[in-house]
């Protein structure tokens, strides 16, 4: 059964392994007439590219994208856009040992259980490099959303104990700082913290958040295809994410109704809310406020400390993982979260175009 | 666009409004040969039935299910099973006022934004009664899973500040106590707490959890259809859920890798894990341990306290909601969570049947 | 695996057996704001209702529809519309014998092969009564298409050797005559022919056609979701259909390119075609001409003549089928074809709404 | 909306234009453990490769496939298999003129109507080169089917008036002869006929057929996902196909029930049929006999004769198409039909694995 395709109206079909020939995706359903260049996609890929950041694995990959189809004279044609990134720096030699045992916190054991064997080189399909396809597609979705006035911005909200101060939110920081934090001060503290843990051969977890602004009210379908349900599924599908919150998230379970309800008001002539505990979603449908999503990311499972595990012969052993690994997943995952949120929102905006007879009649009148 | 259908292999198509003629679902894809009676389904529906519990709305509904198709001589035939529950206690009179304004925390405003108008009687499709279709389908999925040796059990883990002591876990309590807590003592404290808040015209949030035991390793598809991604989407689609956690959930973001990794070991001759921070899922695929899912539920938005809002004429007003409402959503939502988790797991177990050539060859050899 | 759900944007989930409690469907994705009454749907169902026509089984069923959800104050709300029709005239006694053997031309053997047993009463799910769900949904799709200016009309083109003269096309005839032919003279000849064959305990095949007029150019998606591909799949899914043709259909394989190409011209200021061999579809996309689809329907497999077959004990036997059967399937299947074509076209019209950036930008500008 | 993805369990996502960088597909859902090499896929692609056959366009393309993912140590891993074929012989200069007008019988006008503009180079996405992705995927599906004992073989049954004599069926001929006919004599006559028509600047239509043998009884899902419905949709999606027949196809509409029913019998201890008018499908489900599918293909619309049409300025003009074109589509489309049938059957064989509780219990017992 297929598990590598995302979306209903915009369908992203991804492929590729850490040490295979190439990774990428085909994006089907993109409307015709969008100006789209290689640079648009490369800019997103560069945000997750390894080897150029103190928090990233030293594996250097240019991750240069090639567009194979779907663009004509600089514009999308409405047909599938295929995008590939070739692997250039695979060091298969590094990974021969891990073929023999199951790394704690990794998918080695579960892939073997499911498929009978696995491509053990760098985690194969379960590697973080899998997200190249997501991010390449997300770049396109983001560009469409921007042209519709909708903005999707993810950032690092916390690294270990170091929280970003969101009152100092600065988008330039998110794009420029190695932590992808919006706050320079927190970035510096976080870098120190990670360096310290790394020196102890350990790794660090963190939190990333995404804000979707200027989304019209009415996006999301009732019952199963709610905006929050789709966002949760999309974000939880990112490797290492173990919890997803919408709006005030886990805090709501300790609240009273009178504390948690957001009162409606009229602001600048429009219906608005005095607070936004709900994270911009009511009954699974956007209410016109900012959508807020939060994801908790576990520490990188590949650590250099000694760990206990089992090998393929069924013996318990102690191992020390070698190779090239990020000490924290969050900073490079931020653009993945942004991509998944953008794809989700765009898909549901298309769903919404047939919500009313009036909308359909207007569309086909012209 | 359709949003009321769930699943890929088992497809549950739900319908119905709070004050319409009937609610229910059609379940397509159920294997032939399962013994299935009205009682199997009624037992699940009775766990969410209103009016029989101090924590529930006084609206009394028998919620008696009628099976319309798909069963022959007591067994499923492999064709769609249609199930309906008629509404019997709608009091449309109660709801005339709320047609005129937007209740805080409800989907009134977002439905109007999306569709241009709404069925305002009791929340229409956004009512909790929508879950009747989910639970009726969940009863079938649970029965199949049981016959495959897999058990899915949800319960109330916390109500406001009152936590259940899981070391006292008792399934009978979950099914018998009005809180659906597994622990009698916590149940009693929680009842007092809710009564107190209700006396103040307020409502209460809480936490529900689900444990899936004896699921074989290997369930879940890579990348987008991961077991955790599908569970998160399914559980977040339940109205009022604002956060979903897998395993240790939000706690992982503050951990080090050495704390969070689960070491593998050999136990009773099988590969197992010393701890289960991961909640039984690695790389989106079940690892043979217990799957644990947690959902944070907001307090019921319908409260009797005065609230500020906006009416359809665009005026700010103060309102007091009348009618019949649960002071807390969690206890009746527990069986909804259990149903959504059962449907998700069953769907992915079917997906997994074509994971290997060997499996297909064995199937078609016989 | 589910096989009873049709469509991508409008999803029709059907259920029910010939001798079960009820048949029907849930239609999810219908835009809000369509005026819809029970009568709209009943009018379609009456066209396939048995027992009121010399060409139909004497089994009398009122086939009265009940709307369970999705309508509020006479309009669709955007949420699922559930429709049921109860069986009232099942005579289970008639069918006890056929439980023991496999009727030639029926699905008895294949259902047993697939599921291990079958609901043998009246064919169970493989009965023509299954189409009640299709037709109820088709009534809604047709009403939407009409409001968008698109008309879908099916009719009987041939019964055995008797061809309708399409130059005498009269929609009233299609709706009023027992053959559903558009031509009264052919109707009368066909009635005689069928009566003659029936007297010989035999049954008759025929051809039905559907014309879709005023469909805008541009409907249909490239490659797999072409308008003709989707129509072919939809129409071939109707029991007893063994061939589907688009435009000139089977005749094209004997033509030269210069004979088969339709020259473009300018007519009334618009781009048009001098001929319409292509049946209104080029490259899988509507070209603005009339869409024409033709289906060849086999003779009713239930005949009263002696037939040779095999029973469940594996013995060869000779049988005479009893019970109530139509001597020809076509007249009552015409509205089924019309329904399937309407659902297909509507689904693809919704698909098409996100074909261009300009369309999306216009939609979300307002 | 996406239209370039095929299948439910095995999902084939195709991409590419005639004169773009590359064409190909990603195949998701292939079971792990299949031996698969580049040669397996190349062998299929070579059957549709242009330039090596008197009936084909002189455009020479090696159509060499590159495997980007999903294979490890010669075996499929269960993860997506991405396959690309680079274009090498695009002559964009040839196509500048056709940008200005609408070729009769082509998708030029409909693409412009849908998307506002088109990639006019060689037909863009509507080119026959689009089928590269289908054939690459079909090679994989065929190999899996073979390992399950199922064989899928397509061939040319007729070219213009020249019919193959199927009593002389020879698979070697199909693979070796330029017509893909199973009968050498007919091949020679057909070559002469095509040469003659080509000399008159014209093109020729024909018929292709596919036989699926040794498919177990029970494949196909009731109602909408019937085996014949899925085959019809899949085959009609091939460009230039205008009619699809199952079994005796269009002939059934002139038959009596007593002529058309296939009597069951016992043969070699198994339930079998004396005749196979039904083409191996009853009630949409395979009955264990040979499945037969027939497709009528229109003559190549690109002809060198003068034709009347309209240009983008809305003027009527006379044109003579230049460039490189096959005088008949059928011979190279045969492997496309074979691929689509193989993909359809495999998809439904996977569907069928969850048809019974017994099957699921056996699967999960081991």
PDB file of N, CA, C and O in Angstrom, chain C residues 107-158:
ATOM      1  N   UNK C 107     -23.804 -13.207 -10.829  1.00  0.00           N
ATOM      2  CA  UNK C 107     -22.615 -13.088  -9.992  1.00  0.00           C
ATOM      3  C   UNK C 107     -22.592 -14.102  -8.856  1.00  0.00           C
ATOM      4  O   UNK C 107     -21.761 -13.998  -7.951  1.00  0.00           O
ATOM      5  N   UNK C 108     -23.482 -15.086  -8.896  1.00  0.00           N
ATOM      6  CA  UNK C 108     -23.542 -16.053  -7.787  1.00  0.00           C
ATOM      7  C   UNK C 108     -22.190 -16.722  -7.548  1.00  0.00           C
ATOM      8  O   UNK C 108     -21.690 -16.774  -6.420  1.00  0.00           O
ATOM      9  N   UNK C 109     -21.619 -17.237  -8.634  1.00  0.00           N
ATOM     10  CA  UNK C 109     -20.360 -17.980  -8.496  1.00  0.00           C
ATOM     11  C   UNK C 109     -19.219 -17.055  -8.074  1.00  0.00           C
ATOM     12  O   UNK C 109     -18.383 -17.424  -7.240  1.00  0.00           O
ATOM     13  N   UNK C 110     -19.187 -15.878  -8.653  1.00  0.00           N
ATOM     14  CA  UNK C 110     -18.061 -14.979  -8.339  1.00  0.00           C
ATOM     15  C   UNK C 110     -18.158 -14.437  -6.909  1.00  0.00           C
ATOM     16  O   UNK C 110     -17.141 -14.289  -6.234  1.00  0.00           O
ATOM     17  N   UNK C 111     -19.367 -14.162  -6.422  1.00  0.00           N
ATOM     18  CA  UNK C 111     -19.489 -13.726  -5.023  1.00  0.00           C
ATOM     19  C   UNK C 111     -19.052 -14.848  -4.077  1.00  0.00           C
ATOM     20  O   UNK C 111     -18.338 -14.605  -3.107  1.00  0.00           O
ATOM     21  N   UNK C 112     -19.483 -16.069  -4.369  1.00  0.00           N
ATOM     22  CA  UNK C 112     -19.042 -17.192  -3.530  1.00  0.00           C
ATOM     23  C   UNK C 112     -17.526 -17.347  -3.569  1.00  0.00           C
ATOM     24  O   UNK C 112     -16.890 -17.607  -2.554  1.00  0.00           O
ATOM     25  N   UNK C 113     -16.946 -17.174  -4.749  1.00  0.00           N
ATOM     26  CA  UNK C 113     -15.491 -17.303  -4.890  1.00  0.00           C
ATOM     27  C   UNK C 113     -14.773 -16.239  -4.070  1.00  0.00           C
ATOM     28  O   UNK C 113     -13.722 -16.485  -3.488  1.00  0.00           O
ATOM     29  N   UNK C 114     -15.332 -15.060  -4.052  1.00  0.00           N
ATOM     30  CA  UNK C 114     -14.667 -13.948  -3.385  1.00  0.00           C
ATOM     31  C   UNK C 114     -14.866 -13.977  -1.873  1.00  0.00           C
ATOM     32  O   UNK C 114     -13.921 -13.790  -1.110  1.00  0.00           O
ATOM     33  N   UNK C 115     -16.121 -14.180  -1.463  1.00  0.00           N
ATOM     34  CA  UNK C 115     -16.463 -13.976  -0.054  1.00  0.00           C
ATOM     35  C   UNK C 115     -16.706 -15.274   0.717  1.00  0.00           C
ATOM     36  O   UNK C 115     -16.884 -15.250   1.926  1.00  0.00           O
ATOM     37  N   UNK C 116     -16.761 -16.411   0.029  1.00  0.00           N
ATOM     38  CA  UNK C 116     -16.993 -17.673   0.712  1.00  0.00           C
ATOM     39  C   UNK C 116     -18.466 -18.030   0.838  1.00  0.00           C
ATOM     40  O   UNK C 116     -18.811 -19.191   1.059  1.00  0.00           O
ATOM     41  N   UNK C 117     -19.327 -17.047   0.723  1.00  0.00           N
ATOM     42  CA  UNK C 117     -20.776 -17.284   0.723  1.00  0.00           C
ATOM     43  C   UNK C 117     -21.420 -16.046   0.132  1.00  0.00           C
ATOM     44  O   UNK C 117     -20.726 -15.083  -0.204  1.00  0.00           O
ATOM     45  N   UNK C 118     -22.764 -16.072  -0.006  1.00  0.00           N
ATOM     46  CA  UNK C 118     -23.415 -14.888  -0.538  1.00  0.00           C
ATOM     47  C   UNK C 118     -24.826 -14.735   0.010  1.00  0.00           C
ATOM     48  O   UNK C 118     -25.439 -15.718   0.442  1.00  0.00           O
ATOM     49  N   UNK C 119     -25.315 -13.528  -0.014  1.00  0.00           N
ATOM     50  CA  UNK C 119     -26.726 -13.266   0.256  1.00  0.00           C
ATOM     51  C   UNK C 119     -27.451 -13.577  -1.050  1.00  0.00           C
ATOM     52  O   UNK C 119     -27.457 -12.780  -1.982  1.00  0.00           O
ATOM     53  N   UNK C 120     -28.049 -14.775  -1.107  1.00  0.00           N
ATOM     54  CA  UNK C 120     -28.586 -15.273  -2.386  1.00  0.00           C
ATOM     55  C   UNK C 120     -29.983 -14.728  -2.682  1.00  0.00           C
ATOM     56  O   UNK C 120     -30.530 -14.981  -3.746  1.00  0.00           O
ATOM     57  N   UNK C 121     -30.550 -14.008  -1.745  1.00  0.00           N
ATOM     58  CA  UNK C 121     -31.931 -13.549  -1.936  1.00  0.00           C
ATOM     59  C   UNK C 121     -31.980 -12.447  -2.997  1.00  0.00           C
ATOM     60  O   UNK C 121     -31.580 -11.317  -2.750  1.00  0.00           O
ATOM     61  N   UNK C 122     -32.437 -12.795  -4.162  1.00  0.00           N
ATOM     62  CA  UNK C 122     -32.617 -11.795  -5.213  1.00  0.00           C
ATOM     63  C   UNK C 122     -31.327 -11.212  -5.743  1.00  0.00           C
ATOM     64  O   UNK C 122     -31.313 -10.139  -6.328  1.00  0.00           O
ATOM     65  N   UNK C 123     -30.233 -11.917  -5.527  1.00  0.00           N
ATOM     66  CA  UNK C 123     -28.960 -11.425  -6.026  1.00  0.00           C
ATOM     67  C   UNK C 123     -28.198 -10.583  -5.018  1.00  0.00           C
ATOM     68  O   UNK C 123     -27.065 -10.187  -5.255  1.00  0.00           O
ATOM     69  N   UNK C 124     -28.837 -10.317  -3.875  1.00  0.00           N
ATOM     70  CA  UNK C 124     -28.145  -9.572  -2.818  1.00  0.00           C
ATOM     71  C   UNK C 124     -27.655  -8.235  -3.323  1.00  0.00           C
ATOM     72  O   UNK C 124     -28.415  -7.447  -3.879  1.00  0.00           O
ATOM     73  N   UNK C 125     -26.385  -7.990  -3.146  1.00  0.00           N
ATOM     74  CA  UNK C 125     -25.788  -6.708  -3.524  1.00  0.00           C
ATOM     75  C   UNK C 125     -25.624  -6.596  -5.031  1.00  0.00           C
ATOM     76  O   UNK C 125     -25.477  -5.503  -5.562  1.00  0.00           O
ATOM     77  N   UNK C 126     -25.599  -7.755  -5.745  1.00  0.00           N
ATOM     78  CA  UNK C 126     -25.385  -7.698  -7.197  1.00  0.00           C
ATOM     79  C   UNK C 126     -26.702  -7.537  -7.949  1.00  0.00           C
ATOM     80  O   UNK C 126     -26.730  -7.538  -9.177  1.00  0.00           O
ATOM     81  N   UNK C 127     -27.764  -7.374  -7.229  1.00  0.00           N
ATOM     82  CA  UNK C 127     -29.072  -7.132  -7.851  1.00  0.00           C
ATOM     83  C   UNK C 127     -29.112  -5.760  -8.517  1.00  0.00           C
ATOM     84  O   UNK C 127     -28.423  -4.825  -8.100  1.00  0.00           O
ATOM     85  N   UNK C 128     -29.967  -5.628  -9.508  1.00  0.00           N
ATOM     86  CA  UNK C 128     -30.188  -4.323 -10.123  1.00  0.00           C
ATOM     87  C   UNK C 128     -30.722  -3.289  -9.146  1.00  0.00           C
ATOM     88  O   UNK C 128     -30.600  -2.092  -9.375  1.00  0.00           O
ATOM     89  N   UNK C 129     -31.290  -3.758  -8.033  1.00  0.00           N
ATOM     90  CA  UNK C 129     -31.775  -2.799  -7.039  1.00  0.00           C
ATOM     91  C   UNK C 129     -30.636  -1.988  -6.429  1.00  0.00           C
ATOM     92  O   UNK C 129     -30.873  -0.907  -5.875  1.00  0.00           O
ATOM     93  N   UNK C 130     -29.428  -2.484  -6.542  1.00  0.00           N
ATOM     94  CA  UNK C 130     -28.253  -1.715  -6.087  1.00  0.00           C
ATOM     95  C   UNK C 130     -28.234  -0.324  -6.690  1.00  0.00           C
ATOM     96  O   UNK C 130     -27.696   0.621  -6.099  1.00  0.00           O
ATOM     97  N   UNK C 131     -28.811  -0.176  -7.880  1.00  0.00           N
ATOM     98  CA  UNK C 131     -28.717   1.117  -8.574  1.00  0.00           C
ATOM     99  C   UNK C 131     -29.595   2.202  -7.961  1.00  0.00           C
ATOM    100  O   UNK C 131     -29.518   3.369  -8.367  1.00  0.00           O
ATOM    101  N   UNK C 132     -30.432   1.835  -6.983  1.00  0.00           N
ATOM    102  CA  UNK C 132     -31.237   2.861  -6.300  1.00  0.00           C
ATOM    103  C   UNK C 132     -30.331   3.957  -5.734  1.00  0.00           C
ATOM    104  O   UNK C 132     -30.605   5.153  -5.882  1.00  0.00           O
ATOM    105  N   UNK C 133     -29.250   3.560  -5.111  1.00  0.00           N
ATOM    106  CA  UNK C 133     -28.332   4.550  -4.547  1.00  0.00           C
ATOM    107  C   UNK C 133     -27.732   5.445  -5.612  1.00  0.00           C
ATOM    108  O   UNK C 133     -27.584   6.658  -5.425  1.00  0.00           O
ATOM    109  N   UNK C 134     -27.399   4.863  -6.750  1.00  0.00           N
ATOM    110  CA  UNK C 134     -26.812   5.650  -7.842  1.00  0.00           C
ATOM    111  C   UNK C 134     -27.805   6.690  -8.354  1.00  0.00           C
ATOM    112  O   UNK C 134     -27.449   7.840  -8.642  1.00  0.00           O
ATOM    113  N   UNK C 135     -29.059   6.242  -8.520  1.00  0.00           N
ATOM    114  CA  UNK C 135     -30.059   7.114  -9.128  1.00  0.00           C
ATOM    115  C   UNK C 135     -30.456   8.238  -8.166  1.00  0.00           C
ATOM    116  O   UNK C 135     -30.629   9.394  -8.587  1.00  0.00           O
ATOM    117  N   UNK C 136     -30.555   7.908  -6.895  1.00  0.00           N
ATOM    118  CA  UNK C 136     -30.882   8.953  -5.921  1.00  0.00           C
ATOM    119  C   UNK C 136     -29.805  10.032  -5.939  1.00  0.00           C
ATOM    120  O   UNK C 136     -30.098  11.243  -5.925  1.00  0.00           O
ATOM    121  N   UNK C 137     -28.551   9.615  -6.012  1.00  0.00           N
ATOM    122  CA  UNK C 137     -27.447  10.582  -6.071  1.00  0.00           C
ATOM    123  C   UNK C 137     -27.433  11.311  -7.408  1.00  0.00           C
ATOM    124  O   UNK C 137     -27.161  12.522  -7.476  1.00  0.00           O
ATOM    125  N   UNK C 138     -27.748  10.581  -8.463  1.00  0.00           N
ATOM    126  CA  UNK C 138     -27.760  11.190  -9.793  1.00  0.00           C
ATOM    127  C   UNK C 138     -28.790  12.300  -9.910  1.00  0.00           C
ATOM    128  O   UNK C 138     -28.568  13.294 -10.621  1.00  0.00           O
ATOM    129  N   UNK C 139     -29.894  12.151  -9.212  1.00  0.00           N
ATOM    130  CA  UNK C 139     -30.929  13.190  -9.242  1.00  0.00           C
ATOM    131  C   UNK C 139     -30.362  14.510  -8.724  1.00  0.00           C
ATOM    132  O   UNK C 139     -30.650  15.590  -9.272  1.00  0.00           O
ATOM    133  N   UNK C 140     -29.556  14.407  -7.673  1.00  0.00           N
ATOM    134  CA  UNK C 140     -28.963  15.630  -7.101  1.00  0.00           C
ATOM    135  C   UNK C 140     -27.942  16.219  -8.073  1.00  0.00           C
ATOM    136  O   UNK C 140     -27.942  17.431  -8.343  1.00  0.00           O
ATOM    137  N   UNK C 141     -27.081  15.370  -8.607  1.00  0.00           N
ATOM    138  CA  UNK C 141     -26.063  15.857  -9.549  1.00  0.00           C
ATOM    139  C   UNK C 141     -26.721  16.526 -10.749  1.00  0.00           C
ATOM    140  O   UNK C 141     -26.283  17.595 -11.211  1.00  0.00           O
ATOM    141  N   UNK C 142     -27.782  15.907 -11.264  1.00  0.00           N
ATOM    142  CA  UNK C 142     -28.476  16.478 -12.422  1.00  0.00           C
ATOM    143  C   UNK C 142     -29.048  17.849 -12.112  1.00  0.00           C
ATOM    144  O   UNK C 142     -29.005  18.753 -12.950  1.00  0.00           O
ATOM    145  N   UNK C 143     -29.577  17.988 -10.904  1.00  0.00           N
ATOM    146  CA  UNK C 143     -30.170  19.281 -10.559  1.00  0.00           C
ATOM    147  C   UNK C 143     -29.095  20.365 -10.485  1.00  0.00           C
ATOM    148  O   UNK C 143     -29.309  21.505 -10.927  1.00  0.00           O
ATOM    149  N   UNK C 144     -27.948  20.014  -9.937  1.00  0.00           N
ATOM    150  CA  UNK C 144     -26.843  20.990  -9.890  1.00  0.00           C
ATOM    151  C   UNK C 144     -26.402  21.340 -11.309  1.00  0.00           C
ATOM    152  O   UNK C 144     -26.226  22.520 -11.648  1.00  0.00           O
ATOM    153  N   UNK C 145     -26.231  20.312 -12.142  1.00  0.00           N
ATOM    154  CA  UNK C 145     -25.774  20.568 -13.518  1.00  0.00           C
ATOM    155  C   UNK C 145     -26.771  21.478 -14.235  1.00  0.00           C
ATOM    156  O   UNK C 145     -26.370  22.408 -14.945  1.00  0.00           O
ATOM    157  N   UNK C 146     -28.049  21.209 -14.046  1.00  0.00           N
ATOM    158  CA  UNK C 146     -29.056  22.051 -14.693  1.00  0.00           C
ATOM    159  C   UNK C 146     -28.872  23.516 -14.270  1.00  0.00           C
ATOM    160  O   UNK C 146     -28.930  24.425 -15.097  1.00  0.00           O
ATOM    161  N   UNK C 147     -28.605  23.727 -12.995  1.00  0.00           N
ATOM    162  CA  UNK C 147     -28.436  25.108 -12.517  1.00  0.00           C
ATOM    163  C   UNK C 147     -27.167  25.741 -13.076  1.00  0.00           C
ATOM    164  O   UNK C 147     -26.994  26.961 -13.025  1.00  0.00           O
ATOM    165  N   UNK C 148     -26.252  24.890 -13.571  1.00  0.00           N
ATOM    166  CA  UNK C 148     -25.037  25.413 -14.221  1.00  0.00           C
ATOM    167  C   UNK C 148     -25.199  25.437 -15.736  1.00  0.00           C
ATOM    168  O   UNK C 148     -24.251  25.733 -16.465  1.00  0.00           O
ATOM    169  N   UNK C 149     -26.403  25.089 -16.195  1.00  0.00           N
ATOM    170  CA  UNK C 149     -26.681  25.159 -17.633  1.00  0.00           C
ATOM    171  C   UNK C 149     -26.351  23.897 -18.401  1.00  0.00           C
ATOM    172  O   UNK C 149     -26.470  23.864 -19.628  1.00  0.00           O
ATOM    173  N   UNK C 150     -25.942  22.848 -17.709  1.00  0.00           N
ATOM    174  CA  UNK C 150     -25.533  21.614 -18.387  1.00  0.00           C
ATOM    175  C   UNK C 150     -26.682  20.608 -18.333  1.00  0.00           C
ATOM    176  O   UNK C 150     -27.290  20.417 -17.284  1.00  0.00           O
ATOM    177  N   UNK C 151     -26.948  19.959 -19.453  1.00  0.00           N
ATOM    178  CA  UNK C 151     -28.021  18.970 -19.459  1.00  0.00           C
ATOM    179  C   UNK C 151     -27.479  17.589 -19.792  1.00  0.00           C
ATOM    180  O   UNK C 151     -26.628  17.431 -20.666  1.00  0.00           O
ATOM    181  N   UNK C 152     -27.964  16.587 -19.087  1.00  0.00           N
ATOM    182  CA  UNK C 152     -27.541  15.197 -19.276  1.00  0.00           C
ATOM    183  C   UNK C 152     -28.790  14.377 -19.561  1.00  0.00           C
ATOM    184  O   UNK C 152     -29.694  14.315 -18.731  1.00  0.00           O
ATOM    185  N   UNK C 153     -28.848  13.781 -20.736  1.00  0.00           N
ATOM    186  CA  UNK C 153     -30.051  13.035 -21.111  1.00  0.00           C
ATOM    187  C   UNK C 153     -29.677  11.690 -21.707  1.00  0.00           C
ATOM    188  O   UNK C 153     -29.046  11.615 -22.753  1.00  0.00           O
ATOM    189  N   UNK C 154     -30.142  10.624 -21.051  1.00  0.00           N
ATOM    190  CA  UNK C 154     -29.936   9.280 -21.602  1.00  0.00           C
ATOM    191  C   UNK C 154     -31.249   8.749 -22.159  1.00  0.00           C
ATOM    192  O   UNK C 154     -32.328   9.232 -21.806  1.00  0.00           O
ATOM    193  N   UNK C 155     -31.138   7.772 -23.031  1.00  0.00           N
ATOM    194  CA  UNK C 155     -32.333   7.191 -23.653  1.00  0.00           C
ATOM    195  C   UNK C 155     -31.961   5.818 -24.225  1.00  0.00           C
ATOM    196  O   UNK C 155     -30.776   5.487 -24.357  1.00  0.00           O
ATOM    197  N   UNK C 156     -32.971   5.058 -24.580  1.00  0.00           N
ATOM    198  CA  UNK C 156     -32.743   3.772 -25.223  1.00  0.00           C
ATOM    199  C   UNK C 156     -32.556   3.989 -26.721  1.00  0.00           C
ATOM    200  O   UNK C 156     -33.434   4.562 -27.382  1.00  0.00           O
ATOM    201  N   UNK C 157     -31.440   3.536 -27.260  1.00  0.00           N
ATOM    202  CA  UNK C 157     -31.165   3.730 -28.680  1.00  0.00           C
ATOM    203  C   UNK C 157     -31.537   2.502 -29.513  1.00  0.00           C
ATOM    204  O   UNK C 157     -31.834   2.625 -30.704  1.00  0.00           O
ATOM    205  N   UNK C 158     -31.504   1.352 -28.883  1.00  0.00           N
ATOM    206  CA  UNK C 158     -31.817   0.123 -29.621  1.00  0.00           C
ATOM    207  C   UNK C 158     -32.289  -0.940 -28.643  1.00  0.00           C
ATOM    208  O   UNK C 158     -31.791  -1.025 -27.517  1.00  0.00           O
TER     209      UNK C 158
END
